[in-house]
């Protein structure tokens, strides 16, 4: 990026993007003015990933870009991607062999940068927005009216499912707890259950990758405590008797909640968002990447409310779940069989089919970078919009 | 009236494997004496500048990054508040992006900024970096590593990191872009046969202090491993990654106890070297670097020719660590087992002693309590495995009117 002509073209492209332009670099540079007074002296051109990030953000605007978008673009262009990765990717000149220079990161056409690199730049921008402004207060969770008489019950199982059932009962006025409870174990296919534990930990600030997370449990030959239903059932059977322990399997959260309520003889209400939330893999991976930055940017008491707020903005949808990496599959199949056998042998009331505990193996083996990038772009614009005027912290 | 001292900050930004740990230990150990000379090494712990670098570059580092929140701003505040020279030193600063460098420069206020890179030829640096990767839990084989870093596209995190911290002309382009060349110092690491204290003398020259006043012997270093020892650690990584050993345990037992304190002492084994094809490529690249650095007119401390590899006949013979002598690996493994057994025995003795202390305290406490408390406690323990006792305990608690579950 030493050529004055290139610098001039690059800065004029940056100005175009700041104004909401979406022309790709290769197109721009073929027609851009090469010698605009003042542009060559503007210093080092921002990185290719940062420029392309702004172009992609501009492409998602509903209307014309205003000063707010220019400010957001300036913020994006003045920083670099967080963490590990190329320090600075220079723009390539059309026709230039990317590896011609033997020194420095090879120049790149920004339109051909991998989604992972753009997501890295976008997550850095998102962390910046969050760090410089306090999040709006979250709405308090809705609590159903507590009934005078209440049945003692306890729910256990994968965290997202348990939270959804707990909330649907609470909205109907039935709150968990009490002496000598009726115990309902909520069973899910074991890969779904494991992905729920990963999602929950990420939502609580852990930056671990899905593949690493799943591999660790396999290496230890252990299940996360909330998915080890045999151990949970045995613990409760020793205290309340096996006849008060129920196992519920269901095809989806709504049916599981209905079955659990029916087992307990209680009413329920269809629940909205839960905590932890039921998020698609790309959303969880966005939070994972964000955790990596927020963990080093903010102390815990400032990090937690911001993370909760961003989490609340992410969409819940029916995106296919994750499944475990291929090398972990045989282990998980074995463990699922052991769980099903253990529950069948325990003498517990089973509501549904224990074969439903077997992993489905029908999801992606890891979150897809393109989907993560898509969500990063949407979230940056959403957060920038909602935090407008709230910036008070100089970081 | 004496003239006010110049306010100056010297930022030593790497590169890794150029004696940085040795220099940082000297600075840290002598920070009070240095302060008397007007030179501040602002660190309340040995890794203070490492944490500041994590903060500046928003880098995750196995959980340590949570201790780094705000560390750069605190460091910069000390720089701005000191009248005299301040030294900052950490090798991962080499990877800072232009935007991060700009933030660092701005944080120093009106101090005169100098950037210092200690540099060594690639023929010595490449094997050392692979070994450093292995000591940080990586399982990449040597040939794989070489293929990744010699690929001109530099794809993937490994190549990005390697060149980020080792490519001296690019590091100085990022760190020195806004500085006059005389404020950019390239300190060349002496050849292996040079006097042992020459590196320190060169560093002290940049600081403007008398090197003789500080004892550079027997300081913390980052010792190197031989071929079979590195191969062994890589195999250990394959077995203990993915949740078997937590990062803090890995640091204590694998990196410190095994790699640094045990395996590095095995100096008779073959040393890591480059295969001939990569050596020729690296040597050629070093020549390019020397040309570029000469053109830029930086202040050179030492001799830029030190950055050219010595004659190949002086290299250790190439021994492939991907196919090491299995007998030598087994010997290193046996020595490791013995060391770990001794450590396990030592820790067991510590645990026994602690148990004894706890029991003694418990006995003392019991003596001060009554018979009824001891009966209740026995009942609680019994209730853990006996349903009848559990029901009895629950009934007792209902009668007593408390909801606590255990004594």
mmCIF file of C-alpha atoms in Angstrom, chain A residues 3-349:
data_model
loop_
_atom_site.group_PDB
_atom_site.id
_atom_site.type_symbol
_atom_site.label_atom_id
_atom_site.label_comp_id
_atom_site.label_asym_id
_atom_site.label_seq_id
_atom_site.Cartn_x
_atom_site.Cartn_y
_atom_site.Cartn_z
ATOM 1 C CA UNK A 3 1.664 3.549 -4.146
ATOM 2 C CA UNK A 4 0.196 7.083 -3.992
ATOM 3 C CA UNK A 5 -2.292 6.136 -6.702
ATOM 4 C CA UNK A 6 -3.520 3.167 -4.735
ATOM 5 C CA UNK A 7 -3.752 5.228 -1.581
ATOM 6 C CA UNK A 8 -5.801 7.855 -3.353
ATOM 7 C CA UNK A 9 -8.177 5.268 -4.821
ATOM 8 C CA UNK A 10 -8.489 3.488 -1.489
ATOM 9 C CA UNK A 11 -9.347 6.633 0.460
ATOM 10 C CA UNK A 12 -11.905 7.668 -2.118
ATOM 11 C CA UNK A 13 -13.450 4.202 -1.767
ATOM 12 C CA UNK A 14 -13.477 4.597 2.018
ATOM 13 C CA UNK A 15 -15.343 7.899 1.622
ATOM 14 C CA UNK A 16 -17.806 6.214 -0.714
ATOM 15 C CA UNK A 17 -18.433 3.469 1.850
ATOM 16 C CA UNK A 18 -18.821 5.964 4.715
ATOM 17 C CA UNK A 19 -21.585 7.593 2.714
ATOM 18 C CA UNK A 20 -23.361 4.241 2.435
ATOM 19 C CA UNK A 21 -21.896 3.170 -0.914
ATOM 20 C CA UNK A 22 -21.724 -0.511 -1.723
ATOM 21 C CA UNK A 23 -19.554 -0.652 -4.850
ATOM 22 C CA UNK A 24 -17.037 -3.507 -4.569
ATOM 23 C CA UNK A 25 -13.350 -2.551 -4.530
ATOM 24 C CA UNK A 26 -12.455 -4.188 -7.852
ATOM 25 C CA UNK A 27 -15.193 -2.189 -9.554
ATOM 26 C CA UNK A 28 -14.344 1.021 -7.754
ATOM 27 C CA UNK A 29 -10.645 0.903 -8.425
ATOM 28 C CA UNK A 30 -11.130 0.435 -12.157
ATOM 29 C CA UNK A 31 -12.878 3.812 -12.419
ATOM 30 C CA UNK A 32 -11.688 5.701 -9.354
ATOM 31 C CA UNK A 33 -9.801 8.964 -9.700
ATOM 32 C CA UNK A 34 -6.091 8.267 -9.197
ATOM 33 C CA UNK A 35 -4.817 11.611 -8.077
ATOM 34 C CA UNK A 36 -7.290 13.434 -5.882
ATOM 35 C CA UNK A 37 -5.669 16.293 -3.948
ATOM 36 C CA UNK A 38 -5.651 15.619 -0.207
ATOM 37 C CA UNK A 39 -6.420 11.916 -0.393
ATOM 38 C CA UNK A 40 -2.838 10.712 -0.725
ATOM 39 C CA UNK A 41 -1.786 12.500 2.412
ATOM 40 C CA UNK A 42 -4.395 10.893 4.641
ATOM 41 C CA UNK A 43 -2.066 8.310 6.046
ATOM 42 C CA UNK A 44 -2.265 4.572 6.171
ATOM 43 C CA UNK A 45 -5.300 3.141 4.437
ATOM 44 C CA UNK A 46 -7.557 1.021 6.685
ATOM 45 C CA UNK A 47 -7.335 -2.741 6.354
ATOM 46 C CA UNK A 48 -9.159 -4.627 3.613
ATOM 47 C CA UNK A 49 -11.321 -6.483 6.162
ATOM 48 C CA UNK A 50 -12.411 -3.255 7.858
ATOM 49 C CA UNK A 51 -13.318 -1.629 4.532
ATOM 50 C CA UNK A 52 -15.242 -4.645 3.340
ATOM 51 C CA UNK A 53 -17.039 -4.830 6.685
ATOM 52 C CA UNK A 54 -18.300 -1.276 6.178
ATOM 53 C CA UNK A 55 -19.400 -2.121 2.640
ATOM 54 C CA UNK A 56 -21.366 -5.138 3.882
ATOM 55 C CA UNK A 57 -22.953 -3.053 6.646
ATOM 56 C CA UNK A 58 -23.924 -0.381 4.134
ATOM 57 C CA UNK A 59 -25.546 -3.085 2.043
ATOM 58 C CA UNK A 60 -27.916 -3.869 4.885
ATOM 59 C CA UNK A 61 -29.141 -0.333 5.488
ATOM 60 C CA UNK A 62 -32.853 0.201 4.975
ATOM 61 C CA UNK A 63 -32.534 3.771 3.785
ATOM 62 C CA UNK A 64 -29.840 6.286 2.933
ATOM 63 C CA UNK A 65 -26.815 6.458 5.204
ATOM 64 C CA UNK A 66 -26.682 9.424 7.543
ATOM 65 C CA UNK A 67 -24.094 10.820 9.928
ATOM 66 C CA UNK A 68 -24.720 7.925 12.317
ATOM 67 C CA UNK A 69 -23.604 5.445 9.719
ATOM 68 C CA UNK A 70 -20.549 7.552 8.925
ATOM 69 C CA UNK A 71 -19.665 7.527 12.630
ATOM 70 C CA UNK A 72 -20.119 3.771 12.767
ATOM 71 C CA UNK A 73 -17.951 3.407 9.659
ATOM 72 C CA UNK A 74 -15.242 5.596 11.188
ATOM 73 C CA UNK A 75 -15.261 3.420 14.260
ATOM 74 C CA UNK A 76 -14.924 0.299 12.115
ATOM 75 C CA UNK A 77 -12.141 1.754 9.977
ATOM 76 C CA UNK A 78 -10.090 3.037 12.880
ATOM 77 C CA UNK A 79 -9.701 -0.308 14.600
ATOM 78 C CA UNK A 80 -8.374 -3.731 13.694
ATOM 79 C CA UNK A 81 -9.638 -7.226 14.174
ATOM 80 C CA UNK A 82 -9.241 -8.413 17.762
ATOM 81 C CA UNK A 83 -7.114 -11.336 18.847
ATOM 82 C CA UNK A 84 -5.163 -13.605 16.556
ATOM 83 C CA UNK A 85 -5.136 -13.157 12.826
ATOM 84 C CA UNK A 86 -3.333 -10.989 10.289
ATOM 85 C CA UNK A 87 -2.353 -7.656 11.851
ATOM 86 C CA UNK A 88 -3.359 -5.691 8.764
ATOM 87 C CA UNK A 89 -4.460 -6.942 5.348
ATOM 88 C CA UNK A 90 -3.564 -4.428 2.654
ATOM 89 C CA UNK A 91 -5.814 -3.841 -0.349
ATOM 90 C CA UNK A 92 -4.665 -5.466 -3.549
ATOM 91 C CA UNK A 93 -4.185 -3.555 -6.749
ATOM 92 C CA UNK A 94 -6.027 -5.133 -9.690
ATOM 93 C CA UNK A 95 -3.730 -7.414 -11.591
ATOM 94 C CA UNK A 96 -1.229 -7.484 -8.751
ATOM 95 C CA UNK A 97 0.052 -10.897 -7.772
ATOM 96 C CA UNK A 98 -1.000 -11.145 -4.086
ATOM 97 C CA UNK A 99 2.236 -12.810 -3.074
ATOM 98 C CA UNK A 100 4.539 -10.604 -5.165
ATOM 99 C CA UNK A 101 6.036 -8.863 -2.159
ATOM 100 C CA UNK A 102 8.057 -11.054 0.142
ATOM 101 C CA UNK A 103 7.415 -8.818 3.135
ATOM 102 C CA UNK A 104 4.161 -8.170 4.960
ATOM 103 C CA UNK A 105 0.714 -9.747 4.850
ATOM 104 C CA UNK A 106 -0.200 -10.488 1.208
ATOM 105 C CA UNK A 107 -2.621 -7.886 -0.204
ATOM 106 C CA UNK A 108 -6.176 -9.086 -0.790
ATOM 107 C CA UNK A 109 -9.263 -8.246 -2.777
ATOM 108 C CA UNK A 110 -11.661 -7.408 0.078
ATOM 109 C CA UNK A 111 -14.557 -9.008 -1.766
ATOM 110 C CA UNK A 112 -12.797 -12.360 -1.576
ATOM 111 C CA UNK A 113 -11.830 -12.311 2.090
ATOM 112 C CA UNK A 114 -13.094 -15.293 4.081
ATOM 113 C CA UNK A 115 -16.255 -14.790 6.149
ATOM 114 C CA UNK A 116 -14.276 -15.728 9.248
ATOM 115 C CA UNK A 117 -11.941 -12.725 8.823
ATOM 116 C CA UNK A 118 -14.862 -10.343 8.239
ATOM 117 C CA UNK A 119 -16.658 -11.750 11.276
ATOM 118 C CA UNK A 120 -13.489 -11.119 13.295
ATOM 119 C CA UNK A 121 -13.504 -7.470 12.240
ATOM 120 C CA UNK A 122 -17.244 -7.210 12.914
ATOM 121 C CA UNK A 123 -17.049 -8.726 16.372
ATOM 122 C CA UNK A 124 -14.303 -6.239 17.264
ATOM 123 C CA UNK A 125 -16.603 -3.409 16.199
ATOM 124 C CA UNK A 126 -19.493 -4.904 18.154
ATOM 125 C CA UNK A 127 -17.332 -5.179 21.288
ATOM 126 C CA UNK A 128 -16.312 -1.542 20.819
ATOM 127 C CA UNK A 129 -19.922 -0.406 20.656
ATOM 128 C CA UNK A 130 -20.781 -2.369 23.758
ATOM 129 C CA UNK A 131 -17.747 -1.211 25.709
ATOM 130 C CA UNK A 132 -18.419 2.455 25.143
ATOM 131 C CA UNK A 133 -22.060 2.553 26.167
ATOM 132 C CA UNK A 134 -24.089 1.043 28.975
ATOM 133 C CA UNK A 135 -26.800 -1.310 27.722
ATOM 134 C CA UNK A 136 -30.466 -0.421 28.125
ATOM 135 C CA UNK A 137 -32.046 -2.141 31.124
ATOM 136 C CA UNK A 138 -33.481 -5.575 30.437
ATOM 137 C CA UNK A 139 -37.116 -6.233 31.143
ATOM 138 C CA UNK A 140 -37.615 -8.274 34.287
ATOM 139 C CA UNK A 141 -38.762 -11.833 33.680
ATOM 140 C CA UNK A 142 -42.503 -12.326 33.888
ATOM 141 C CA UNK A 143 -43.548 -14.216 36.977
ATOM 142 C CA UNK A 144 -46.930 -15.892 37.079
ATOM 143 C CA UNK A 145 -49.116 -15.433 40.112
ATOM 144 C CA UNK A 146 -48.037 -17.868 42.801
ATOM 145 C CA UNK A 147 -50.896 -20.093 43.773
ATOM 146 C CA UNK A 148 -51.789 -20.552 47.423
ATOM 147 C CA UNK A 149 -51.607 -24.300 47.069
ATOM 148 C CA UNK A 150 -48.664 -25.532 45.200
ATOM 149 C CA UNK A 151 -47.364 -28.924 44.279
ATOM 150 C CA UNK A 152 -43.746 -29.680 45.125
ATOM 151 C CA UNK A 153 -41.804 -30.525 41.993
ATOM 152 C CA UNK A 154 -38.283 -30.443 40.649
ATOM 153 C CA UNK A 155 -37.145 -30.260 37.029
ATOM 154 C CA UNK A 156 -33.819 -31.476 35.713
ATOM 155 C CA UNK A 157 -32.229 -31.942 32.336
ATOM 156 C CA UNK A 158 -30.478 -29.990 29.595
ATOM 157 C CA UNK A 159 -30.469 -26.322 30.581
ATOM 158 C CA UNK A 160 -32.426 -24.751 27.725
ATOM 159 C CA UNK A 161 -35.181 -27.367 27.839
ATOM 160 C CA UNK A 162 -35.357 -27.197 31.635
ATOM 161 C CA UNK A 163 -35.551 -23.378 31.512
ATOM 162 C CA UNK A 164 -38.356 -23.479 28.927
ATOM 163 C CA UNK A 165 -40.432 -25.962 30.917
ATOM 164 C CA UNK A 166 -39.725 -24.139 34.167
ATOM 165 C CA UNK A 167 -40.910 -20.885 32.627
ATOM 166 C CA UNK A 168 -44.046 -22.334 31.064
ATOM 167 C CA UNK A 169 -45.064 -23.719 34.451
ATOM 168 C CA UNK A 170 -44.109 -20.522 36.287
ATOM 169 C CA UNK A 171 -46.240 -18.450 33.943
ATOM 170 C CA UNK A 172 -49.168 -20.616 35.013
ATOM 171 C CA UNK A 173 -48.322 -19.962 38.662
ATOM 172 C CA UNK A 174 -46.441 -23.183 39.413
ATOM 173 C CA UNK A 175 -43.001 -22.594 40.868
ATOM 174 C CA UNK A 176 -40.367 -25.225 41.304
ATOM 175 C CA UNK A 177 -39.383 -26.355 44.791
ATOM 176 C CA UNK A 178 -40.926 -27.746 47.929
ATOM 177 C CA UNK A 179 -40.352 -30.725 50.146
ATOM 178 C CA UNK A 180 -40.332 -34.266 48.853
ATOM 179 C CA UNK A 181 -40.926 -33.159 45.272
ATOM 180 C CA UNK A 182 -42.155 -35.027 42.250
ATOM 181 C CA UNK A 183 -39.087 -35.096 39.981
ATOM 182 C CA UNK A 184 -39.304 -34.706 36.207
ATOM 183 C CA UNK A 185 -36.214 -35.455 34.135
ATOM 184 C CA UNK A 186 -36.386 -33.847 30.712
ATOM 185 C CA UNK A 187 -34.611 -35.970 28.138
ATOM 186 C CA UNK A 188 -33.331 -34.776 24.765
ATOM 187 C CA UNK A 189 -31.243 -36.439 22.067
ATOM 188 C CA UNK A 190 -27.811 -36.408 23.619
ATOM 189 C CA UNK A 191 -26.155 -34.265 20.913
ATOM 190 C CA UNK A 192 -28.938 -31.698 21.318
ATOM 191 C CA UNK A 193 -28.463 -31.805 25.089
ATOM 192 C CA UNK A 194 -24.700 -31.330 24.775
ATOM 193 C CA UNK A 195 -25.210 -28.386 22.405
ATOM 194 C CA UNK A 196 -27.588 -26.840 24.946
ATOM 195 C CA UNK A 197 -24.905 -27.020 27.635
ATOM 196 C CA UNK A 198 -22.405 -25.407 25.243
ATOM 197 C CA UNK A 199 -24.883 -22.677 24.375
ATOM 198 C CA UNK A 200 -25.591 -22.007 28.043
ATOM 199 C CA UNK A 201 -21.919 -21.734 28.955
ATOM 200 C CA UNK A 202 -21.270 -19.387 26.069
ATOM 201 C CA UNK A 203 -24.255 -17.282 27.110
ATOM 202 C CA UNK A 204 -22.603 -17.046 30.530
ATOM 203 C CA UNK A 205 -19.321 -15.724 29.095
ATOM 204 C CA UNK A 206 -17.227 -18.778 28.220
ATOM 205 C CA UNK A 207 -15.364 -18.453 24.886
ATOM 206 C CA UNK A 208 -14.982 -22.169 24.126
ATOM 207 C CA UNK A 209 -15.521 -23.504 20.593
ATOM 208 C CA UNK A 210 -18.161 -26.161 20.016
ATOM 209 C CA UNK A 211 -15.722 -28.689 18.577
ATOM 210 C CA UNK A 212 -13.353 -28.245 21.529
ATOM 211 C CA UNK A 213 -16.205 -28.414 24.009
ATOM 212 C CA UNK A 214 -17.658 -31.631 22.619
ATOM 213 C CA UNK A 215 -14.200 -33.174 22.313
ATOM 214 C CA UNK A 216 -13.347 -32.437 25.940
ATOM 215 C CA UNK A 217 -16.300 -34.356 27.332
ATOM 216 C CA UNK A 218 -15.529 -37.278 25.052
ATOM 217 C CA UNK A 219 -11.893 -37.289 26.129
ATOM 218 C CA UNK A 220 -12.972 -37.308 29.777
ATOM 219 C CA UNK A 221 -15.621 -39.935 29.043
ATOM 220 C CA UNK A 222 -18.082 -37.881 31.067
ATOM 221 C CA UNK A 223 -21.364 -36.148 30.419
ATOM 222 C CA UNK A 224 -22.020 -32.614 31.669
ATOM 223 C CA UNK A 225 -23.914 -32.935 34.982
ATOM 224 C CA UNK A 226 -27.223 -31.598 33.619
ATOM 225 C CA UNK A 227 -27.266 -34.217 30.850
ATOM 226 C CA UNK A 228 -26.256 -37.165 33.022
ATOM 227 C CA UNK A 229 -29.841 -38.210 33.664
ATOM 228 C CA UNK A 230 -28.949 -41.576 35.188
ATOM 229 C CA UNK A 231 -26.913 -39.930 37.934
ATOM 230 C CA UNK A 232 -29.612 -37.310 38.547
ATOM 231 C CA UNK A 233 -32.384 -39.931 38.668
ATOM 232 C CA UNK A 234 -30.426 -42.118 41.053
ATOM 233 C CA UNK A 235 -29.707 -39.191 43.383
ATOM 234 C CA UNK A 236 -33.376 -38.259 43.576
ATOM 235 C CA UNK A 237 -34.597 -41.847 43.816
ATOM 236 C CA UNK A 238 -32.529 -42.242 46.976
ATOM 237 C CA UNK A 239 -34.311 -39.276 48.489
ATOM 238 C CA UNK A 240 -37.897 -39.416 47.265
ATOM 239 C CA UNK A 241 -38.171 -42.957 45.930
ATOM 240 C CA UNK A 242 -38.030 -44.084 42.285
ATOM 241 C CA UNK A 243 -41.814 -43.937 41.978
ATOM 242 C CA UNK A 244 -41.648 -40.136 42.234
ATOM 243 C CA UNK A 245 -39.053 -39.827 39.473
ATOM 244 C CA UNK A 246 -40.406 -39.351 35.923
ATOM 245 C CA UNK A 247 -38.582 -39.258 32.618
ATOM 246 C CA UNK A 248 -40.142 -37.148 29.866
ATOM 247 C CA UNK A 249 -39.015 -37.294 26.267
ATOM 248 C CA UNK A 250 -40.461 -34.975 23.658
ATOM 249 C CA UNK A 251 -39.962 -33.996 20.069
ATOM 250 C CA UNK A 252 -39.822 -30.268 20.767
ATOM 251 C CA UNK A 253 -39.843 -27.806 23.634
ATOM 252 C CA UNK A 254 -43.584 -27.130 23.440
ATOM 253 C CA UNK A 255 -44.556 -30.786 23.599
ATOM 254 C CA UNK A 256 -42.014 -31.496 26.311
ATOM 255 C CA UNK A 257 -43.500 -28.699 28.425
ATOM 256 C CA UNK A 258 -47.027 -30.014 27.850
ATOM 257 C CA UNK A 259 -46.032 -33.566 28.807
ATOM 258 C CA UNK A 260 -44.142 -32.410 31.895
ATOM 259 C CA UNK A 261 -47.141 -30.353 33.031
ATOM 260 C CA UNK A 262 -49.442 -33.280 32.413
ATOM 261 C CA UNK A 263 -47.195 -35.638 34.401
ATOM 262 C CA UNK A 264 -47.298 -33.218 37.298
ATOM 263 C CA UNK A 265 -51.035 -32.607 36.932
ATOM 264 C CA UNK A 266 -50.411 -28.894 36.444
ATOM 265 C CA UNK A 267 -51.455 -26.309 33.907
ATOM 266 C CA UNK A 268 -48.882 -24.524 31.757
ATOM 267 C CA UNK A 269 -48.583 -21.575 29.382
ATOM 268 C CA UNK A 270 -46.534 -21.515 26.187
ATOM 269 C CA UNK A 271 -43.333 -19.778 27.193
ATOM 270 C CA UNK A 272 -41.511 -17.039 25.307
ATOM 271 C CA UNK A 273 -37.757 -16.493 25.455
ATOM 272 C CA UNK A 274 -36.005 -18.231 28.301
ATOM 273 C CA UNK A 275 -32.725 -17.724 30.100
ATOM 274 C CA UNK A 276 -30.581 -19.393 28.813
ATOM 275 C CA UNK A 277 -32.101 -18.776 25.415
ATOM 276 C CA UNK A 278 -32.679 -21.289 22.691
ATOM 277 C CA UNK A 279 -30.315 -19.865 20.070
ATOM 278 C CA UNK A 280 -29.242 -21.167 16.687
ATOM 279 C CA UNK A 281 -25.584 -22.275 16.391
ATOM 280 C CA UNK A 282 -24.504 -19.129 14.535
ATOM 281 C CA UNK A 283 -25.851 -16.922 17.327
ATOM 282 C CA UNK A 284 -24.038 -18.927 19.989
ATOM 283 C CA UNK A 285 -20.840 -18.718 17.969
ATOM 284 C CA UNK A 286 -21.247 -14.960 17.648
ATOM 285 C CA UNK A 287 -21.447 -14.752 21.443
ATOM 286 C CA UNK A 288 -18.425 -17.023 21.770
ATOM 287 C CA UNK A 289 -16.368 -14.722 19.574
ATOM 288 C CA UNK A 290 -17.669 -11.702 21.452
ATOM 289 C CA UNK A 291 -16.729 -13.273 24.794
ATOM 290 C CA UNK A 292 -13.131 -13.538 23.624
ATOM 291 C CA UNK A 293 -12.998 -9.772 23.267
ATOM 292 C CA UNK A 294 -15.224 -8.680 26.135
ATOM 293 C CA UNK A 295 -13.276 -10.875 28.570
ATOM 294 C CA UNK A 296 -10.202 -8.703 28.010
ATOM 295 C CA UNK A 297 -12.060 -5.405 27.551
ATOM 296 C CA UNK A 298 -14.376 -5.253 30.540
ATOM 297 C CA UNK A 299 -14.496 -6.350 34.178
ATOM 298 C CA UNK A 300 -17.122 -8.938 34.985
ATOM 299 C CA UNK A 301 -19.646 -6.545 36.494
ATOM 300 C CA UNK A 302 -19.690 -4.533 33.255
ATOM 301 C CA UNK A 303 -19.401 -7.532 30.959
ATOM 302 C CA UNK A 304 -22.327 -9.539 32.271
ATOM 303 C CA UNK A 305 -25.144 -7.026 31.664
ATOM 304 C CA UNK A 306 -23.817 -6.263 28.183
ATOM 305 C CA UNK A 307 -23.618 -9.921 27.292
ATOM 306 C CA UNK A 308 -27.141 -10.529 28.568
ATOM 307 C CA UNK A 309 -28.430 -7.607 26.584
ATOM 308 C CA UNK A 310 -26.784 -8.658 23.312
ATOM 309 C CA UNK A 311 -28.036 -12.184 23.898
ATOM 310 C CA UNK A 312 -31.564 -10.841 24.220
ATOM 311 C CA UNK A 313 -31.255 -9.209 20.774
ATOM 312 C CA UNK A 314 -30.335 -12.406 18.965
ATOM 313 C CA UNK A 315 -33.064 -14.217 17.071
ATOM 314 C CA UNK A 316 -34.367 -17.593 18.121
ATOM 315 C CA UNK A 317 -35.155 -19.580 15.047
ATOM 316 C CA UNK A 318 -35.483 -23.124 13.868
ATOM 317 C CA UNK A 319 -31.996 -23.357 12.411
ATOM 318 C CA UNK A 320 -30.733 -26.928 12.395
ATOM 319 C CA UNK A 321 -29.014 -27.862 15.626
ATOM 320 C CA UNK A 322 -25.404 -28.832 15.927
ATOM 321 C CA UNK A 323 -24.209 -32.336 16.091
ATOM 322 C CA UNK A 324 -20.929 -33.545 17.468
ATOM 323 C CA UNK A 325 -17.816 -33.909 15.293
ATOM 324 C CA UNK A 326 -17.462 -37.276 13.581
ATOM 325 C CA UNK A 327 -14.713 -38.524 15.877
ATOM 326 C CA UNK A 328 -16.962 -37.998 18.915
ATOM 327 C CA UNK A 329 -20.013 -39.771 17.474
ATOM 328 C CA UNK A 330 -19.246 -43.349 18.527
ATOM 329 C CA UNK A 331 -18.591 -42.199 22.087
ATOM 330 C CA UNK A 332 -21.826 -40.231 22.258
ATOM 331 C CA UNK A 333 -23.846 -43.111 20.774
ATOM 332 C CA UNK A 334 -22.459 -45.395 23.491
ATOM 333 C CA UNK A 335 -23.208 -42.917 26.240
ATOM 334 C CA UNK A 336 -26.761 -42.392 24.960
ATOM 335 C CA UNK A 337 -27.346 -46.123 25.054
ATOM 336 C CA UNK A 338 -26.003 -46.267 28.605
ATOM 337 C CA UNK A 339 -28.323 -43.424 29.659
ATOM 338 C CA UNK A 340 -31.351 -45.094 28.057
ATOM 339 C CA UNK A 341 -30.477 -48.447 29.659
ATOM 340 C CA UNK A 342 -29.839 -46.850 33.052
ATOM 341 C CA UNK A 343 -33.179 -45.052 33.041
ATOM 342 C CA UNK A 344 -35.039 -48.167 31.850
ATOM 343 C CA UNK A 345 -33.438 -50.256 34.606
ATOM 344 C CA UNK A 346 -34.131 -47.697 37.338
ATOM 345 C CA UNK A 347 -37.842 -48.369 37.546
ATOM 346 C CA UNK A 348 -38.802 -44.777 36.758
ATOM 347 C CA UNK A 349 -42.001 -43.786 34.985
#
